[in-house]
Coordinates of C-alpha atoms in Angstrom, one line a residue:
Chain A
X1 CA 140.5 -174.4 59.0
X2 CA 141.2 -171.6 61.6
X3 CA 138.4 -168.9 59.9
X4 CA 135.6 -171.7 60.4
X5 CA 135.8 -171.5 64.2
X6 CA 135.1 -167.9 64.0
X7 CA 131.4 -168.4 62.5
X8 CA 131.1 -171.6 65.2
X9 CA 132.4 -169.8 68.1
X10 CA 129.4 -167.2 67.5
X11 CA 126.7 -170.5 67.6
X12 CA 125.4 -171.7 70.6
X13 CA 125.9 -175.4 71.1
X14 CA 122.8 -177.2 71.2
X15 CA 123.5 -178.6 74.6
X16 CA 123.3 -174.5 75.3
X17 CA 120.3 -173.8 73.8
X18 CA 118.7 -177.5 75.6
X19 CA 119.6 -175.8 79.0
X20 CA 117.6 -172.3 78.6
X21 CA 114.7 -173.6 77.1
X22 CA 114.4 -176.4 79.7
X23 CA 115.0 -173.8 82.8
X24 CA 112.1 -171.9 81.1
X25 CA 110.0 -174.8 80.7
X26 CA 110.6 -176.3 84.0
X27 CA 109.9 -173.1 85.6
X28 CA 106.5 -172.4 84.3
X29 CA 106.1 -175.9 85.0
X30 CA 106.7 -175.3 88.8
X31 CA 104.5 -172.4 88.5
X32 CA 101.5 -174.0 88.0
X33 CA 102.1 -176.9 90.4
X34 CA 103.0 -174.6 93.5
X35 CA 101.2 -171.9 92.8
X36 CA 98.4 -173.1 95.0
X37 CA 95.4 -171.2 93.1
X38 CA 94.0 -174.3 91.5
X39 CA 91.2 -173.4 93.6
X40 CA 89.9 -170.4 91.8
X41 CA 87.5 -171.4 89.4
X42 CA 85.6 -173.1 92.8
X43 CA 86.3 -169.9 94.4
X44 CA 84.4 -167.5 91.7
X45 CA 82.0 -169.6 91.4
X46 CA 81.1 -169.9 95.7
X47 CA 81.7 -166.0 95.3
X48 CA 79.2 -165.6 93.1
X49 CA 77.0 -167.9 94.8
X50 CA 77.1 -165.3 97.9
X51 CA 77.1 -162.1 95.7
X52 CA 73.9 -163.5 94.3
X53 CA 72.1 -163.5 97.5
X54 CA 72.0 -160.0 97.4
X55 CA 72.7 -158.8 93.9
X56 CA 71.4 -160.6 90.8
X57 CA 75.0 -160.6 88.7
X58 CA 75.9 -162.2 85.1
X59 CA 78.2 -164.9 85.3
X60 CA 81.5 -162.8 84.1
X61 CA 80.7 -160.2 87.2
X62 CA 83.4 -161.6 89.3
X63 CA 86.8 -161.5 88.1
X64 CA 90.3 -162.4 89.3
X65 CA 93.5 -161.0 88.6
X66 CA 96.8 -162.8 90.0
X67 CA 100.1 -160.7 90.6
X68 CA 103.8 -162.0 91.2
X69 CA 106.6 -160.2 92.3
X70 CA 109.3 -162.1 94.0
X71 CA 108.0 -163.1 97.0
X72 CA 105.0 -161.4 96.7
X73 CA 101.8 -162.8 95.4
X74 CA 98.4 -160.7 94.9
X75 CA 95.0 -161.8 94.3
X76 CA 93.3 -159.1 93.1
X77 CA 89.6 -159.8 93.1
X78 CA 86.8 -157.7 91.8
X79 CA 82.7 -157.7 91.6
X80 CA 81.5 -155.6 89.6
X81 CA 77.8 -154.7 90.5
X82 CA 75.0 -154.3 87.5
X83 CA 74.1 -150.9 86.3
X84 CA 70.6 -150.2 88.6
X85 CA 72.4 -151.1 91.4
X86 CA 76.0 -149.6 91.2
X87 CA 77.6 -148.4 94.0
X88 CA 80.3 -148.2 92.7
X89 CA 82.8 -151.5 92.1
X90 CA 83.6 -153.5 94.8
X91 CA 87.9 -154.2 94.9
X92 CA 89.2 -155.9 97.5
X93 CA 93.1 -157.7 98.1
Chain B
X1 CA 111.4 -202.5 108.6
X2 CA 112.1 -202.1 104.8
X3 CA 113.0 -199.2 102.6
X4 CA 110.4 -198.7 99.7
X5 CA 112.4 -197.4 97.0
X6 CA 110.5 -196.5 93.7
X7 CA 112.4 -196.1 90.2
X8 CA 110.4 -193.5 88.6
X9 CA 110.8 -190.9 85.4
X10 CA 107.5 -190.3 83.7
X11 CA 109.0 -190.6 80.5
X12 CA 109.1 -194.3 79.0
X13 CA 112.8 -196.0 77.3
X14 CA 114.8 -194.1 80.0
X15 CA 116.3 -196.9 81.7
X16 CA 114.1 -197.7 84.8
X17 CA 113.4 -201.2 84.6
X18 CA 117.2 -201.7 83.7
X19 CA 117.8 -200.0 86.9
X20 CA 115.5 -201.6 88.9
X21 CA 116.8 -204.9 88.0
X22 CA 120.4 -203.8 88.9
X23 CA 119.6 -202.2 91.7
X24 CA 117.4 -205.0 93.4
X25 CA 120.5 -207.6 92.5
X26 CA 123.0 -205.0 93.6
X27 CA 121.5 -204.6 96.6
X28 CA 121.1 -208.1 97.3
X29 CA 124.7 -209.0 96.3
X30 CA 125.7 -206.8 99.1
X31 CA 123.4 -208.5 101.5
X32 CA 120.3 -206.9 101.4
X33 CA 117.4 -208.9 101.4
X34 CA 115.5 -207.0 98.1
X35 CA 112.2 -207.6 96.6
X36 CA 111.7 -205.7 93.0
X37 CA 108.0 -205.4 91.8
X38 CA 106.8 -204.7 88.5
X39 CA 104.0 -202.2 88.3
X40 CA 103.3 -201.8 84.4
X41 CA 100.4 -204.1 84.7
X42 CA 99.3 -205.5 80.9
X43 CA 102.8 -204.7 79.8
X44 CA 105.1 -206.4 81.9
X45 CA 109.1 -206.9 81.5
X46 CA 111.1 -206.7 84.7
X47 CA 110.9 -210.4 84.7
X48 CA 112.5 -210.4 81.7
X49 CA 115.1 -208.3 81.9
X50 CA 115.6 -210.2 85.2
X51 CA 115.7 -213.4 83.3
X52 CA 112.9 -215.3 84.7
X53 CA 110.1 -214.9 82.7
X54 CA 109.3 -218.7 82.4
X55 CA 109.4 -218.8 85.9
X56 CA 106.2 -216.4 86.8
X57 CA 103.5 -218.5 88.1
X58 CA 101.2 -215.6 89.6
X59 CA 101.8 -211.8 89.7
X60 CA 101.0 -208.8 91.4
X61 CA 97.2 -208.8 90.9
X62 CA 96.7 -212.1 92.0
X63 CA 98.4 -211.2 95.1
X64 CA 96.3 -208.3 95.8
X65 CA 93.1 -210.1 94.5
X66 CA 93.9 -213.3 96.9
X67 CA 93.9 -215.3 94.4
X68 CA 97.6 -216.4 95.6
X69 CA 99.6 -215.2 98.5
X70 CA 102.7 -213.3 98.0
X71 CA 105.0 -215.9 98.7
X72 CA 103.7 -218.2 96.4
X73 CA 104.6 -215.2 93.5
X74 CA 107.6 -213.9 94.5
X75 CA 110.2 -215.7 92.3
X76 CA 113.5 -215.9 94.1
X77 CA 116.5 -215.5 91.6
X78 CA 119.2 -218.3 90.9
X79 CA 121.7 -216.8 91.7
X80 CA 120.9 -215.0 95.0
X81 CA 118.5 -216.4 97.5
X82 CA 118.2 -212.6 99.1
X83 CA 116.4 -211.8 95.4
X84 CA 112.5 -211.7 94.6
X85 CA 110.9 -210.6 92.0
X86 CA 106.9 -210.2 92.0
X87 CA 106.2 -209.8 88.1
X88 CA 103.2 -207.5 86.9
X89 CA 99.9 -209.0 85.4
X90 CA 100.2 -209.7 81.5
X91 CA 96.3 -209.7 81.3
X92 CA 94.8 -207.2 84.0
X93 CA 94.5 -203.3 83.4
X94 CA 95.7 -200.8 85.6
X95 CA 92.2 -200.8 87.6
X96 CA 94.0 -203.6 89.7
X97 CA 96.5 -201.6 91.7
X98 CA 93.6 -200.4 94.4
X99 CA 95.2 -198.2 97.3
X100 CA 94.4 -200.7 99.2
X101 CA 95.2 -203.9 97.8
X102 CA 99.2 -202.4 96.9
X103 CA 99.0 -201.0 100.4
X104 CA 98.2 -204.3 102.0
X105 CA 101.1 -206.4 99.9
X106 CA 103.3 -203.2 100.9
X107 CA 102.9 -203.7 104.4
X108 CA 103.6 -207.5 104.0
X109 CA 106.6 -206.9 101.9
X110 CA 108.2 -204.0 104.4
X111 CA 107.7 -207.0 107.3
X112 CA 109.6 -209.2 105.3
X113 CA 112.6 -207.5 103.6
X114 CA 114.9 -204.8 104.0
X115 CA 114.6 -203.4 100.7
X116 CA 111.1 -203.2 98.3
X117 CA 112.0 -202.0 94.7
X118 CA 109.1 -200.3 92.7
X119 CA 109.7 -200.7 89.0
X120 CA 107.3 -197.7 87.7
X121 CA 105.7 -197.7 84.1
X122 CA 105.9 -194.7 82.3
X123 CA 103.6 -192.1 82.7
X124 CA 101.8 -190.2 85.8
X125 CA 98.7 -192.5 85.4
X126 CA 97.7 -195.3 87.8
X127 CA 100.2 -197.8 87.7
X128 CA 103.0 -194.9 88.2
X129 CA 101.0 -193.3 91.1
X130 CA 100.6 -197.0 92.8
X131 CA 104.6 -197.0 92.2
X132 CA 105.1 -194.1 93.7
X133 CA 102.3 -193.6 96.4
X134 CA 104.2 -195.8 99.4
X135 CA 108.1 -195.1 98.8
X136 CA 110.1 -193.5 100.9
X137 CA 113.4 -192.9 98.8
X138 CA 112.8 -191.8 95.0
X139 CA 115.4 -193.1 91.7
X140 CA 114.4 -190.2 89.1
X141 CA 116.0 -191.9 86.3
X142 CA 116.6 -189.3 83.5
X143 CA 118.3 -189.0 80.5
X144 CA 120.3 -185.7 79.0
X145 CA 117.6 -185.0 76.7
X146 CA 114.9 -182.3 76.8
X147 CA 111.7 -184.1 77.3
X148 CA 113.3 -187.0 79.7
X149 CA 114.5 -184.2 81.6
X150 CA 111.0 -182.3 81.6
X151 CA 109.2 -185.5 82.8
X152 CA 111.2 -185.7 85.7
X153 CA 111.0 -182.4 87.0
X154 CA 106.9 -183.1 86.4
X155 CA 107.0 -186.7 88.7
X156 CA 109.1 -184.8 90.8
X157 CA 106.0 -182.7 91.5
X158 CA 104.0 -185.1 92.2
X159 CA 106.3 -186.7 94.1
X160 CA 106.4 -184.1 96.4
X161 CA 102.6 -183.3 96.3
X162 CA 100.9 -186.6 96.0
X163 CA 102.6 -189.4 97.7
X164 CA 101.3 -190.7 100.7
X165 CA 104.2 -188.8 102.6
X166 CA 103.6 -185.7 101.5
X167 CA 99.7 -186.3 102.2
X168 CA 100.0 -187.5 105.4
X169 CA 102.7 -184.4 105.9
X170 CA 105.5 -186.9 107.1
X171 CA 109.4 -186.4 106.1
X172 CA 110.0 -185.8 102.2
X173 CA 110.6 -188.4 99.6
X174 CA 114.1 -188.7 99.9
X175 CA 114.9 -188.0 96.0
X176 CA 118.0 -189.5 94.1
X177 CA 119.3 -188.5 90.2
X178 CA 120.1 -191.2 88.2
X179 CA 121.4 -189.9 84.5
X180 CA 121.5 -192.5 81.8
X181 CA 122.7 -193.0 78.6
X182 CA 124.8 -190.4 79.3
X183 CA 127.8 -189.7 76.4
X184 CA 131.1 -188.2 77.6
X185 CA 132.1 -187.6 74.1
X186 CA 129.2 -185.8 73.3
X187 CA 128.7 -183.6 75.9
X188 CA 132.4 -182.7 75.3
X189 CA 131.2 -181.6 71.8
X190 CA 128.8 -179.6 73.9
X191 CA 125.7 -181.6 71.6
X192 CA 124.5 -183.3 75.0
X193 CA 123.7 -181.9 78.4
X194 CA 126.1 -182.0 80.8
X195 CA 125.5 -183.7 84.3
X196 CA 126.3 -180.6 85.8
X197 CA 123.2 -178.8 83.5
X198 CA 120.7 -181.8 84.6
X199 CA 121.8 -181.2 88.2
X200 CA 120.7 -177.5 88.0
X201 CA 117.9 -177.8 86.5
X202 CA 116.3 -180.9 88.5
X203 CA 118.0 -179.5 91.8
X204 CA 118.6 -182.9 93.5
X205 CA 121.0 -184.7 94.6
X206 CA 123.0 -186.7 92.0
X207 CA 123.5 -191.0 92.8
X208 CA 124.8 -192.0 89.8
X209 CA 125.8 -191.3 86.0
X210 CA 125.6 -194.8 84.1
X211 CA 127.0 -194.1 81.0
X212 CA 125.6 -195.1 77.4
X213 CA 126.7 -198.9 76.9
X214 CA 126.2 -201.7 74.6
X215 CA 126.8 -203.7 77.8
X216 CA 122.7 -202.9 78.5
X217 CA 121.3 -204.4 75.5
X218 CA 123.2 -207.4 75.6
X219 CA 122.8 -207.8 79.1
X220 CA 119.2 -207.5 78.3
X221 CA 119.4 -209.8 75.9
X222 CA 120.9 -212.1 78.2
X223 CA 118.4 -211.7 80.8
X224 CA 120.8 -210.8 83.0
X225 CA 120.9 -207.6 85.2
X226 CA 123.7 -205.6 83.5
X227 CA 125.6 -204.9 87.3
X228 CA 126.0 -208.7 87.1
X229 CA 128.6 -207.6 83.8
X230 CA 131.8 -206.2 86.0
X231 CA 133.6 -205.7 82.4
X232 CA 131.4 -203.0 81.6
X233 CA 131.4 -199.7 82.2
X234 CA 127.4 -199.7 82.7
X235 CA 128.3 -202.5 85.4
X236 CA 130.6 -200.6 87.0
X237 CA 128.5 -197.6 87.1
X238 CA 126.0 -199.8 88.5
X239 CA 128.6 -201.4 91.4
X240 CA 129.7 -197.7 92.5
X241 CA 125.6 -195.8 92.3
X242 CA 124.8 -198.9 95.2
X243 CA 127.5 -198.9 97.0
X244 CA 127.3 -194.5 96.9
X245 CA 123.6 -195.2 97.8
X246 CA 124.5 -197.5 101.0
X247 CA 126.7 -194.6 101.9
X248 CA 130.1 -194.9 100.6
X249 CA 132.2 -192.4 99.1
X250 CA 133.0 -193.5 95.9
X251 CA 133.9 -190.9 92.7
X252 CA 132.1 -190.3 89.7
X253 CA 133.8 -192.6 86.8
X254 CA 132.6 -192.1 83.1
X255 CA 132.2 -188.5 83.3
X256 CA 135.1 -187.4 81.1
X257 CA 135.7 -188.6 77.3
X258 CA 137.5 -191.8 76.7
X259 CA 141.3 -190.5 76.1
X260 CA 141.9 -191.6 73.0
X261 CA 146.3 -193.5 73.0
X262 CA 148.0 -192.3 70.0
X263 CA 148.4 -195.8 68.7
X264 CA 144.3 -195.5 68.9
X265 CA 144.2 -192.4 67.3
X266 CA 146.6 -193.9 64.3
X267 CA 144.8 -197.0 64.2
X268 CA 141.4 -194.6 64.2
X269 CA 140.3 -196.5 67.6
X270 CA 136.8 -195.1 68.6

């Protein structure tokens, strides 16, 4: 019957819907393998090491933030000093 | 100088030991001298589904432990004398496959044949990184399904980031698609993925499409590598994915739904 095909054309086939969510999947996938910044959590906590040589900081006084734009990647890092001592925060790229 | 070649997916029922076996007889048929190891230590099957299963004396661990030397475990197959098969280790765990110790029988085995097939288990744990450590040309053996497809992209990864190529920063693995199970008719339907949708998302190089078959079971069965079955279409996929991989041009068959005569169609042929 001809008028079936109409509400079948409108479904995706599930071979369709397979495809997007895989290219999603496999693409955050990617993401976390190339991304490189598995290093981080060593990073903040050497950072902190340092920063404590001068400053006495709590634990959460260090903090990343990581930006993509195509081609582009931006770690934005900041310290943020204790009350006493403020200087203001610290940002740096 | 051999090629190490490992079959590899990360997810398990795919069809990588059935590959392995027909690509290691395959290979040999057309005159290469092959060797095809088993790396699923504790749950071992190539030697089955290569039919010589009463034949293993020692395995893989005793090689690298020294408790044998390798050619007192290869098993050389009946029908070709440039086929060996080293079977895994029923009883051993994983622990077995040191660096070393795969690196060392590696080395021997490279000396000694032109080709060294790695039979991977399932998984990214030991006994698949072992597999996949020393190769220098990669079968990713998928099927058109979601989480086979997923796995693959994931061992691709770690192909490309943990081998000992890419650690020692030499040329690439050279990677190869292999897509199994693989239903014409259904993909028509648009209720399986296409080659063409596995090829996009994986991004290598297609070797071979070996479509679903009952030829593989009963081949298994048999204990016979299912290339060694010309009247199938599994077989034949088989035949053409070698003889593509030793450079030939040869077209993709099995791609396009069987046509269906209208004598079939009358006499409701599948």
């Amino acid at each position: 019957m001809d008028w079936l095909k109409i509400f079948r054309a409108e479904k995706k086939s599930s071979a369709q819907t397979a495809k997007e969510r895989l290219l999603i999947t496999v693409a955050h996938q990617r993401q976390g393998e190339g991304n490189g910044l598995h290093f981080l959590p060593r990073l903040r906590e050497e950072l902190l090491a340092v920063v404590r040589k001068y400053v006495q900081v709590p634990d959460e006084a260090v903090q990343f933030n990581v930006q993509r734009d195509e081609g582009l990647e931006v770690l934005e890092l900041n310290i943020t000093l204790p009350e006493k001592e403020r200087r203001g925060g610290v940002a740096s790229h | 100088m051999a090629k190490v070649i490992v079959v590899t997916s990360g997810k398990g029922g795919v069809g990588k030991t059935t590959t392995s076996a027909s690509l290691g007889t395959g290979l040999a048929d057309r005159g290469h001298k092959t060797a095809v190891i088993d790396f699923d230590v504790g749950l071992r099957n190539l030697d089955l589904i290569m039919g010589v299963e009463r034949r293993v004396v020692y395995d893989f661990v005793n090689v690298i432990q020294g408790e044998a030397t390798l050619k007192q475990a290869l098993i050389k197959d009946k029908q070709s004398d440039k086929l060996f098969i080293l079977a895994a280790s029923q009883t051993r765990d994983k622990d077995a496959l040191t660096q070393d110790g795969v690196g060392r029988v590696m080395d021997e085995l490279r000396a000694e044949f032109d080709y060294v097939i790695c039979d991977s288990p399932a998984g990214i744990e030991k006994g698949a990184f072992m597999a996949m450590y020393f190769a220098d040309e990669a079968f990713v053996v998928t099927n058109p399904e979601v989480s086979s497809v997923r796995d693959s992209d994931r061992v691709l990864g770690i192909l490309a980031a943990k081998s000992r190529r890419a650690e020692q920063g030499g040329d690439r693995i050279k990677e190869h698609l292999v897509l199994t199970r693989y239903n014409a008719e259904r993909v028509a339907k648009g209720e399986m993925l296409s080659v063409e949708d596995v090829k996009e998302i994986l991004a290598i190089p297609l070797l071979g499409v070996i479509p679903e078959s009952p030829a593989v079971l009963s081949s298994s069965n048999a204990g016979v590598p299912v290339i060694r079955d010309m009247t199938s279409d599994a077989g034949l996929a088989y035949t053409d994915l070698i003889a593509r991989f030793l450079g030939e041009d040869r077209p993709h068959r099995f791609l396009a739904p069987h046509k269906k005569s209208l004598f079939g169609k009358w006499f409701g042929e599948r």
